[in-house]
Short mmCIF file of C-alpha atoms in Angstrom, two decimals:
data_model
loop_
_atom_site.label_atom_id
_atom_site.label_comp_id
_atom_site.label_asym_id
_atom_site.label_seq_id
_atom_site.Cartn_x
_atom_site.Cartn_y
_atom_site.Cartn_z
CA MET A 1 0.00 0.00 0.00
CA LYS A 2 1.44 3.35 -1.09
CA LEU A 3 0.15 6.74 0.02
CA LYS A 4 -2.12 8.56 -2.48
CA GLU A 5 -2.10 5.52 -4.78
CA PRO A 6 -5.39 3.73 -5.59
CA TYR A 7 -5.97 0.66 -3.44
CA LEU A 8 -8.67 -1.98 -3.91
CA ILE A 9 -10.99 -3.47 -1.28
CA ILE A 10 -13.57 -6.05 -2.37
CA ASN A 11 -16.53 -7.12 -0.24
CA LEU A 12 -17.93 -10.55 -1.17
CA ASP A 13 -21.23 -11.87 0.11
CA ASP A 14 -24.19 -13.91 -1.06
CA ASN A 15 -26.15 -10.94 -2.41
CA LYS A 16 -23.63 -8.27 -3.43
CA ILE A 17 -20.06 -7.78 -4.55
CA ASN A 18 -18.74 -4.32 -3.69
CA PHE A 19 -15.60 -2.89 -5.27
CA PHE A 20 -14.08 0.03 -3.39
CA VAL A 21 -11.13 1.99 -4.71
CA ILE A 22 -9.60 4.18 -2.02
CA SER A 23 -6.40 6.09 -1.37
CA PHE A 24 -4.65 7.04 1.86
CA ASP A 25 -3.24 10.43 2.79
CA LYS A 26 -0.13 11.02 4.91
CA ASN A 27 -2.19 10.54 8.10
CA LYS A 28 -3.48 7.23 6.68
CA ASN A 29 -7.03 8.49 6.46
CA TYR A 30 -8.80 7.15 3.40
CA ASN A 31 -10.57 8.84 0.52
CA LEU A 32 -13.15 6.92 -1.56
CA ILE A 33 -12.23 7.29 -5.22
CA LYS A 34 -14.71 4.93 -6.83
CA ASN A 35 -17.12 2.18 -5.86
CA ILE A 36 -19.10 -0.37 -7.87
CA ASN A 37 -21.93 -2.48 -6.42
CA ILE A 38 -23.18 -5.51 -8.36
CA ASP A 39 -25.44 -8.46 -7.66
CA SER A 40 -23.38 -11.52 -6.86
CA VAL A 41 -23.66 -15.03 -8.26
CA GLY A 42 -21.85 -18.21 -7.37
CA ILE A 43 -21.56 -17.41 -3.65
CA GLN A 44 -23.55 -19.29 -1.02
CA ASN A 45 -23.23 -19.00 2.76
CA GLY A 46 -20.09 -16.93 2.21
CA ARG A 47 -18.46 -19.72 0.19
CA ILE A 48 -17.59 -19.73 -3.51
CA VAL A 49 -19.69 -22.45 -5.13
CA ASN A 50 -19.22 -21.50 -8.81
CA ILE A 51 -15.77 -20.06 -9.36
CA LYS A 52 -16.30 -19.53 -13.10
CA LEU A 53 -19.28 -17.20 -12.61
CA VAL A 54 -17.67 -15.22 -9.79
CA ALA A 55 -14.36 -14.93 -11.66
CA GLU A 56 -16.14 -13.52 -14.72
CA LEU A 57 -17.83 -10.85 -12.58
CA ILE A 58 -14.59 -9.96 -10.79
CA LYS A 59 -12.58 -9.75 -14.02
CA LYS A 60 -15.21 -7.73 -15.89
CA ASN A 61 -15.58 -5.07 -13.20
CA LEU A 62 -11.88 -5.00 -12.44
CA ASN A 63 -11.21 -4.21 -16.10
CA LEU A 64 -13.81 -1.42 -15.97
CA LEU A 65 -12.14 0.11 -12.93
CA GLU A 66 -8.65 -0.13 -14.41
CA ASP A 67 -9.77 1.44 -17.70
CA GLU A 68 -11.61 4.29 -15.96
CA LEU A 69 -8.83 5.05 -13.49
CA ASN A 70 -5.94 4.24 -15.82
CA PHE A 71 -4.40 2.18 -13.05
CA PHE A 72 -3.44 -1.50 -12.86
CA PHE A 73 -4.39 -3.34 -9.64
CA SER A 74 -2.22 -6.22 -8.48
CA ASN A 75 -3.23 -6.40 -4.79
CA ALA A 76 -6.43 -6.18 -2.80
CA SER A 77 -7.92 -6.82 0.63
CA ILE A 78 -11.01 -9.00 0.72
CA ILE A 79 -13.97 -8.75 3.13
CA ILE A 80 -15.88 -12.00 3.63
CA SER A 81 -18.70 -13.29 5.84
CA PRO A 82 -18.68 -17.11 5.82
CA SER A 83 -21.16 -18.97 8.00
CA ASP A 84 -18.67 -21.35 9.59
CA VAL A 85 -16.12 -19.17 11.37
CA ASN A 86 -14.29 -21.00 14.13
CA CYS A 87 -13.73 -18.74 17.15
CA LEU A 88 -11.34 -19.98 19.83
CA ASN A 89 -10.61 -18.20 23.10
CA VAL A 90 -7.39 -19.50 24.61
CA SER A 91 -5.63 -18.56 27.83
CA GLY A 92 -1.90 -19.01 28.36
CA TYR A 93 0.20 -18.27 31.44
CA LYS A 94 3.70 -18.28 32.88
CA ARG A 95 4.84 -18.40 36.50
CA LEU A 96 7.32 -15.58 36.99
CA ASN A 97 8.31 -16.16 40.62
CA GLY A 98 9.27 -12.51 41.06
CA SER A 99 11.02 -12.10 37.72
CA GLN A 100 10.23 -9.61 34.93
CA VAL A 101 7.76 -10.13 32.13
CA SER A 102 9.91 -10.39 29.02
CA LYS A 103 9.40 -10.92 25.32
CA GLU A 104 10.66 -14.43 25.90
CA SER A 105 7.86 -15.02 28.43
CA ILE A 106 5.26 -14.08 25.87
CA THR A 107 7.08 -16.09 23.19
CA TYR A 108 6.72 -19.14 25.38
CA ILE A 109 2.96 -18.57 25.77
CA LEU A 110 2.34 -17.91 22.09
CA ASN A 111 4.36 -20.94 20.98
CA ASP A 112 2.40 -23.13 23.36
CA ILE A 113 -0.90 -21.74 22.07
CA LYS A 114 0.24 -22.07 18.46
CA LYS A 115 1.16 -25.70 18.99
CA THR A 116 -2.27 -26.48 20.46
CA ILE A 117 -4.21 -24.62 17.76
CA LEU A 118 -2.32 -26.08 14.81
CA PHE A 119 -2.59 -29.60 16.19
CA ASN A 120 -6.36 -29.44 16.72
CA GLU A 121 -7.41 -27.17 13.84
CA ASP A 122 -5.24 -28.40 10.97
CA LYS A 123 -8.00 -27.86 8.37
CA TYR A 124 -8.47 -24.18 9.22
CA SER A 125 -6.60 -20.99 8.36
CA LEU A 126 -6.02 -18.13 10.78
CA VAL A 127 -7.52 -14.79 9.65
CA HIS A 128 -7.63 -12.75 12.87
CA LEU A 129 -5.84 -12.98 16.20
CA PHE A 130 -6.60 -10.67 19.13
CA ASN A 131 -4.92 -9.95 22.42
CA SER A 132 -8.14 -9.90 24.39
CA ASN A 133 -6.75 -9.56 27.91
CA PHE A 134 -3.48 -9.26 29.86
CA SER A 135 -3.17 -9.76 33.60
CA LEU A 136 -0.26 -9.65 36.02
CA ASP A 137 -0.88 -11.04 39.50
CA SER A 138 -4.65 -10.91 38.85
CA ASP A 139 -4.56 -7.23 37.80
CA ASN A 140 -6.10 -6.71 34.37
CA LEU A 141 -3.96 -4.45 32.19
CA GLU A 142 -4.54 -2.43 29.04
CA ASN A 143 -1.16 -3.23 27.44
CA LEU A 144 1.60 -5.83 27.53
CA PRO A 145 3.39 -5.53 30.90
CA ILE A 146 6.88 -6.08 29.44
CA GLY A 147 9.54 -5.17 32.01
CA LEU A 148 7.26 -5.38 35.06
CA PHE A 149 7.98 -7.76 37.94
CA GLY A 150 5.41 -10.22 39.20
CA GLU A 151 4.55 -13.72 40.28
CA PHE A 152 2.04 -14.84 37.65
CA TYR A 153 1.37 -13.58 34.10
CA ASN A 154 -1.75 -14.55 32.15
CA GLN A 155 -2.72 -13.67 28.60
CA ASN A 156 -6.04 -14.32 26.83
CA MET A 157 -6.09 -14.51 23.04
CA THR A 158 -8.89 -14.99 20.55
CA PHE A 159 -8.28 -16.87 17.29
CA PHE A 160 -10.65 -16.54 14.34
CA LEU A 161 -10.24 -19.27 11.78
CA VAL A 162 -12.00 -20.18 8.55
CA SER A 163 -11.86 -23.35 6.54
CA GLU A 164 -8.60 -23.74 4.66
CA ASN A 165 -10.65 -24.53 1.54
CA ILE A 166 -12.35 -21.11 1.73
CA VAL A 167 -8.95 -19.41 1.70
CA LYS A 168 -7.66 -21.64 -1.11
CA ASN A 169 -10.72 -20.89 -3.25
CA LEU A 170 -10.38 -17.15 -2.63
CA LYS A 171 -6.73 -17.22 -3.71
CA LEU A 172 -7.66 -19.25 -6.80
CA LEU A 173 -10.48 -16.83 -7.65
CA PHE A 174 -8.30 -13.74 -7.52
CA ASN A 175 -5.31 -15.38 -9.14
CA ILE A 176 -7.50 -15.72 -12.24
CA SER A 177 -7.68 -11.90 -12.35
CA GLY A 178 -4.03 -11.42 -11.42
CA ILE A 179 -4.83 -10.15 -7.92
CA SER A 180 -2.78 -11.10 -4.87
CA ILE A 181 -4.70 -11.02 -1.57
CA ASP A 182 -3.08 -8.78 1.05
CA ARG A 183 -5.59 -9.40 3.81
CA ILE A 184 -8.76 -11.36 4.45
CA ILE A 185 -11.05 -9.44 6.81
CA LEU A 186 -14.18 -10.82 8.45
CA LYS A 187 -17.13 -8.53 7.81
CA PRO A 188 -18.45 -8.49 11.43
CA PHE A 189 -15.01 -7.35 12.61
CA ALA A 190 -14.87 -4.55 10.02
CA GLU A 191 -18.38 -3.40 11.01
CA GLY A 192 -17.43 -3.58 14.70
CA VAL A 193 -14.41 -1.36 14.07
CA ASN A 194 -16.73 1.12 12.38
CA TYR A 195 -19.00 1.16 15.46
CA LEU A 196 -15.94 1.71 17.68
CA LEU A 197 -14.85 4.65 15.52
CA MET A 198 -18.30 6.22 15.84
CA ASN A 199 -18.59 5.56 19.59
CA LYS A 200 -15.07 5.78 20.98
CA ASN A 201 -16.17 5.74 24.61
CA ASN A 202 -17.97 2.43 24.24
CA LYS A 203 -15.26 -0.25 24.07
CA SER A 204 -17.49 -3.26 24.80
CA PHE A 205 -20.69 -4.06 22.92
CA THR A 206 -22.67 -6.64 20.97
CA THR A 207 -23.69 -6.48 17.32
CA ILE A 208 -26.64 -8.47 16.01
CA THR A 209 -27.09 -8.57 12.25
CA LEU A 210 -30.46 -9.72 10.91
CA GLU A 211 -30.16 -10.94 7.33
CA GLU A 212 -32.64 -12.74 5.12
CA LYS A 213 -31.54 -16.28 6.02
CA LYS A 214 -28.91 -15.72 8.71
CA ILE A 215 -28.38 -14.00 12.03
CA ASN A 216 -24.87 -13.12 13.15
CA ILE A 217 -24.04 -12.17 16.69
CA SER A 218 -20.60 -10.72 17.47
CA LEU A 219 -19.18 -9.50 20.76
CA PHE A 220 -16.44 -6.95 21.37
CA LYS A 221 -14.79 -6.61 24.74
CA ASN A 222 -12.38 -3.75 25.47
CA LYS A 223 -11.96 -3.17 21.70
CA SER A 224 -11.10 -6.83 21.04
CA TYR A 225 -13.27 -9.03 18.83
CA VAL A 226 -13.87 -11.96 21.19
CA CYS A 227 -16.82 -14.01 19.96
CA THR A 228 -18.96 -14.65 16.91
CA GLU A 229 -21.79 -17.06 16.17
CA ASP A 230 -24.07 -17.58 13.17
CA PHE A 231 -27.61 -18.97 13.11
CA ASP A 232 -29.12 -20.39 9.93
CA PHE A 233 -32.42 -18.52 10.14
CA GLY A 234 -33.33 -14.88 9.76
CA ILE A 235 -35.94 -12.45 8.48
CA ASN A 236 -37.33 -15.21 6.24
CA LEU A 237 -38.97 -16.75 9.33
CA ILE A 238 -40.83 -13.51 10.02
CA ILE A 239 -42.15 -13.54 6.45
CA LYS A 240 -43.29 -17.17 6.83
CA ASP A 241 -44.99 -16.44 10.18
CA VAL A 242 -47.03 -13.56 8.78
CA SER A 243 -47.87 -15.64 5.70
CA LYS A 244 -49.10 -18.60 7.74
CA LEU A 245 -50.99 -16.76 10.49
CA CYS A 246 -52.62 -14.23 8.15
CA SER A 247 -53.30 -16.69 5.29
CA LEU A 248 -51.29 -14.62 2.82
CA LYS A 249 -48.86 -15.68 0.13
CA ILE A 250 -45.15 -15.07 0.70
CA GLU A 251 -45.08 -12.57 -2.20
CA GLU A 252 -47.92 -10.58 -0.64
CA VAL A 253 -46.20 -10.42 2.75
CA GLU A 254 -42.91 -9.29 1.20
CA LEU A 255 -44.70 -6.50 -0.67
CA LEU A 256 -46.72 -5.20 2.27
CA LEU A 257 -43.70 -5.12 4.60
CA LYS A 258 -41.85 -3.05 2.01
CA LYS A 259 -44.75 -0.67 1.37
CA ILE A 260 -46.66 -0.07 4.59
CA ASN A 261 -45.49 1.80 7.68
CA LEU A 262 -46.89 -0.06 10.68
CA GLU A 263 -45.86 2.63 13.14
CA SER A 264 -47.77 5.46 11.49
CA LEU A 265 -50.79 3.28 10.67
CA ILE A 266 -51.17 1.93 14.22
CA LEU A 267 -50.47 5.27 15.92
CA ASN A 268 -53.12 6.85 13.70
CA ASP A 269 -55.70 4.08 14.27
CA ALA A 270 -55.00 1.08 16.52
CA GLU A 271 -57.94 -0.78 14.96
CA SER A 272 -56.95 -0.22 11.34
CA TYR A 273 -56.98 -3.03 8.79
CA LEU A 274 -54.72 -4.02 5.91
CA ASP A 275 -55.87 -2.44 2.63
CA ASN A 276 -57.41 -4.81 0.10
CA SER A 277 -54.84 -3.74 -2.52
CA TYR A 278 -52.34 -6.07 -0.83
CA PHE A 279 -54.50 -9.13 -1.57
CA SER A 280 -53.25 -9.66 -5.11
CA ILE A 281 -53.39 -13.47 -4.87
CA SER A 282 -55.22 -14.42 -1.68
CA PRO A 283 -58.92 -13.68 -1.11
CA TYR A 284 -59.55 -10.56 0.94
CA ARG A 285 -60.07 -10.91 4.69
CA LYS A 286 -59.88 -8.42 7.54
CA ILE A 287 -56.35 -8.37 9.00
CA LYS A 288 -55.44 -5.79 11.61
CA HIS A 289 -52.11 -4.00 11.30
CA GLN A 290 -51.68 -4.69 15.02
CA LEU A 291 -51.86 -8.45 14.35
CA ILE A 292 -49.03 -8.20 11.81
CA LEU A 293 -46.95 -6.22 14.31
CA ASP A 294 -47.64 -8.75 17.09
CA ILE A 295 -46.46 -11.60 14.87
CA ILE A 296 -43.23 -9.78 14.03
CA VAL A 297 -42.60 -8.88 17.69
CA ALA A 298 -43.17 -12.49 18.81
CA ARG A 299 -40.60 -13.83 16.34
CA LEU A 300 -38.08 -11.10 17.21
CA ASP A 301 -38.55 -11.97 20.90
CA GLU A 302 -37.62 -15.53 20.06
CA PHE A 303 -34.60 -14.41 18.00
CA MET A 304 -33.25 -12.36 20.88
CA GLU A 305 -33.95 -15.10 23.41
CA VAL A 306 -32.28 -17.90 21.42
CA CYS A 307 -29.38 -15.93 19.95
CA TYR A 308 -28.54 -13.66 22.86
CA GLU A 309 -30.40 -13.84 26.17
CA LYS A 310 -30.29 -17.63 26.65
CA ASN A 311 -27.26 -18.39 24.52
CA ILE A 312 -24.97 -20.26 26.92
CA ASN A 313 -22.00 -19.66 24.60
CA LEU A 314 -22.19 -15.97 25.52
CA ASN A 315 -22.49 -16.29 29.30
CA TYR A 316 -18.94 -15.11 29.98
CA PHE A 317 -18.78 -12.43 27.29
CA ARG A 318 -22.19 -10.88 28.00
CA LYS A 319 -20.95 -9.32 31.24
CA ASN A 320 -20.72 -5.53 30.90
CA ASN A 321 -21.66 -5.71 27.19
CA ASN A 322 -24.78 -3.60 27.67
CA ALA A 323 -24.83 -1.75 24.38
CA ILE A 324 -26.39 -3.62 21.47
CA TYR A 325 -26.09 -2.52 17.86
CA ILE A 326 -28.71 -4.08 15.62
CA ASN A 327 -28.03 -4.12 11.90
CA ILE A 328 -30.97 -4.92 9.62
CA GLY A 329 -29.61 -6.37 6.40
CA LYS A 330 -32.84 -6.10 4.37
CA SER A 331 -33.11 -2.32 4.15
CA GLU A 332 -36.57 -2.45 2.53
CA TYR A 333 -37.97 -3.93 5.77
CA PHE A 334 -36.02 -1.57 8.02
CA LYS A 335 -38.80 0.74 9.21
CA ASN A 336 -41.17 -2.06 10.26
CA ILE A 337 -38.59 -4.29 11.92
CA GLN A 338 -37.09 -1.28 13.69
CA PHE A 339 -40.54 -0.37 15.06
CA ALA A 340 -41.17 -3.98 16.16
CA LEU A 341 -37.79 -4.15 17.91
CA ARG A 342 -38.85 -1.31 20.20
CA LYS A 343 -41.53 -3.63 21.53
CA ASN A 344 -39.03 -6.43 22.15
CA LYS A 345 -39.04 -7.60 25.76
CA PHE A 346 -35.22 -7.96 25.87
CA ILE A 347 -34.40 -4.47 24.68
CA ASP A 348 -33.05 -2.03 27.26
CA PRO A 349 -32.63 1.76 26.93
CA LYS A 350 -28.99 1.39 25.87
CA LEU A 351 -29.84 -0.46 22.67
CA VAL A 352 -28.74 1.38 19.53
CA PHE A 353 -30.20 0.56 16.16
CA GLY A 354 -27.93 -0.04 13.22
CA LYS A 355 -27.80 2.52 10.45
CA ASN A 356 -30.24 2.01 7.60
CA ASN A 357 -27.84 1.62 4.68
CA GLU A 358 -28.75 0.06 1.35
CA ASP A 359 -26.53 -2.66 2.75
CA SER A 360 -23.74 -2.62 5.30
CA SER A 361 -21.00 -2.26 2.70
CA LEU A 362 -20.04 1.32 3.64
CA SER A 363 -19.84 0.35 7.29
CA SER A 364 -17.54 -2.52 6.30
CA LEU A 365 -15.45 -0.18 4.15
CA ASN A 366 -14.94 2.31 6.99
CA GLY A 367 -13.78 -0.42 9.32
CA ALA A 368 -11.62 -2.22 6.75
CA ALA A 369 -9.92 1.01 5.64
CA GLU A 370 -9.07 1.79 9.27
CA LEU A 371 -7.55 -1.67 9.70
CA ILE A 372 -5.54 -1.51 6.49
CA GLY A 373 -4.33 2.06 6.92
CA LYS A 374 -3.71 2.32 10.66
CA GLY A 375 -3.98 -1.19 12.05
CA TRP A 376 -5.82 -2.12 15.24
CA GLU A 377 -4.15 -2.00 18.63
CA LYS A 378 -5.69 -5.25 19.90
CA GLU A 379 -5.04 -7.28 16.75
CA ALA A 380 -1.88 -9.22 15.96
CA ILE A 381 -2.01 -9.67 12.19
CA PRO A 382 -0.95 -13.04 10.76
CA VAL A 383 1.21 -12.16 7.73
CA THR A 384 0.60 -14.40 4.71
CA GLN A 385 3.08 -15.39 2.02
CA SER A 386 6.09 -14.59 4.18
CA LYS A 387 9.28 -16.51 4.78
CA LYS A 388 8.87 -15.86 8.48
CA SER A 389 7.13 -18.42 10.63
CA LEU A 390 3.63 -17.57 11.81
CA ILE A 391 4.82 -16.81 15.33
CA SER A 392 7.68 -14.65 14.03
CA SER A 393 5.23 -12.68 11.90
CA LEU A 394 2.88 -12.21 14.83
CA PHE A 395 5.67 -10.93 17.03
CA SER A 396 6.81 -8.38 14.47
CA ARG A 397 3.39 -6.76 14.88
CA LEU A 398 2.87 -7.47 18.55
CA PHE A 399 6.02 -5.72 19.71
CA SER A 400 5.97 -2.85 17.22
#
């Protein structure tokens, strides 16, 4: 990456492929030069399932960008959101017996952790690694306590891994277009960084992303990405509920949720009924707007209960993570789902709703550009395609 030179970031997901061309100034702040958003094909659950189709789209739009900007791209960072991210929280320690914490002490811990991870997760590739917590003699610290004396040093680290085949297919895909991948960035992490940039005083929070067929929940603790989990259901269940309980076709439900504004209709008349113009297939029957809202609220209650409130995987991380950012992936349903969420029994006053973007691509861009330009203080970046060992590469960042 060179200052003031065009740099490419590509966001791949099941619905869209976003091409962002940016440049960095001397302070490593970015400027958006050009962006292209296209419908994606050949991607399912964040995985490439038809490399020929995706490669054709990548190559076509890459050529358009290069012709327009008169610049040849050879490198890019890629944002992905696969459904099967493996998140491992590992704790390592060393008894100091009154000696100083040294680089060698931390080397010992990291090597031990590396050995364990590589032995048990040999079919996965490391994409993110975070220093989630340091403690010396039970005192939690903000930074590495190198040089301090103590009896017992403990370090918590979070590994985010994806299937090795996902990484291999990504490299194959971009090799076809002559692009070398600099970094692979998980989309929830990039979006979390964007939230942190907007709310610098809130270092610990939860993000819940409601997509059409998936819900992602991600937790950040003291600016470290510490947990992520995906559920294979989403807004599609709300559509099915309304369809079944109101005897409407799926197409009719999708249309009415895009067109009507439940909040204004119910506030204006709590007994109001759905207009007969929305019965394009089904026979007309009286359906109260309040009934539709109640159905949506009931399903959202269940989402929050299953994914967050009663999710035993989050018991440790939920402590002090009071702020919740909710991102609604289907922007056409935003106003009605946002209104229904206010009725949700698990929502507290600190909940903050996600921004209503056409999609979350700009949020991802802001976070990814920050990571690429300035780095992230809690992340130790695994350097790919280097002659250094993994641990050596991690240390070059960790101690810089």
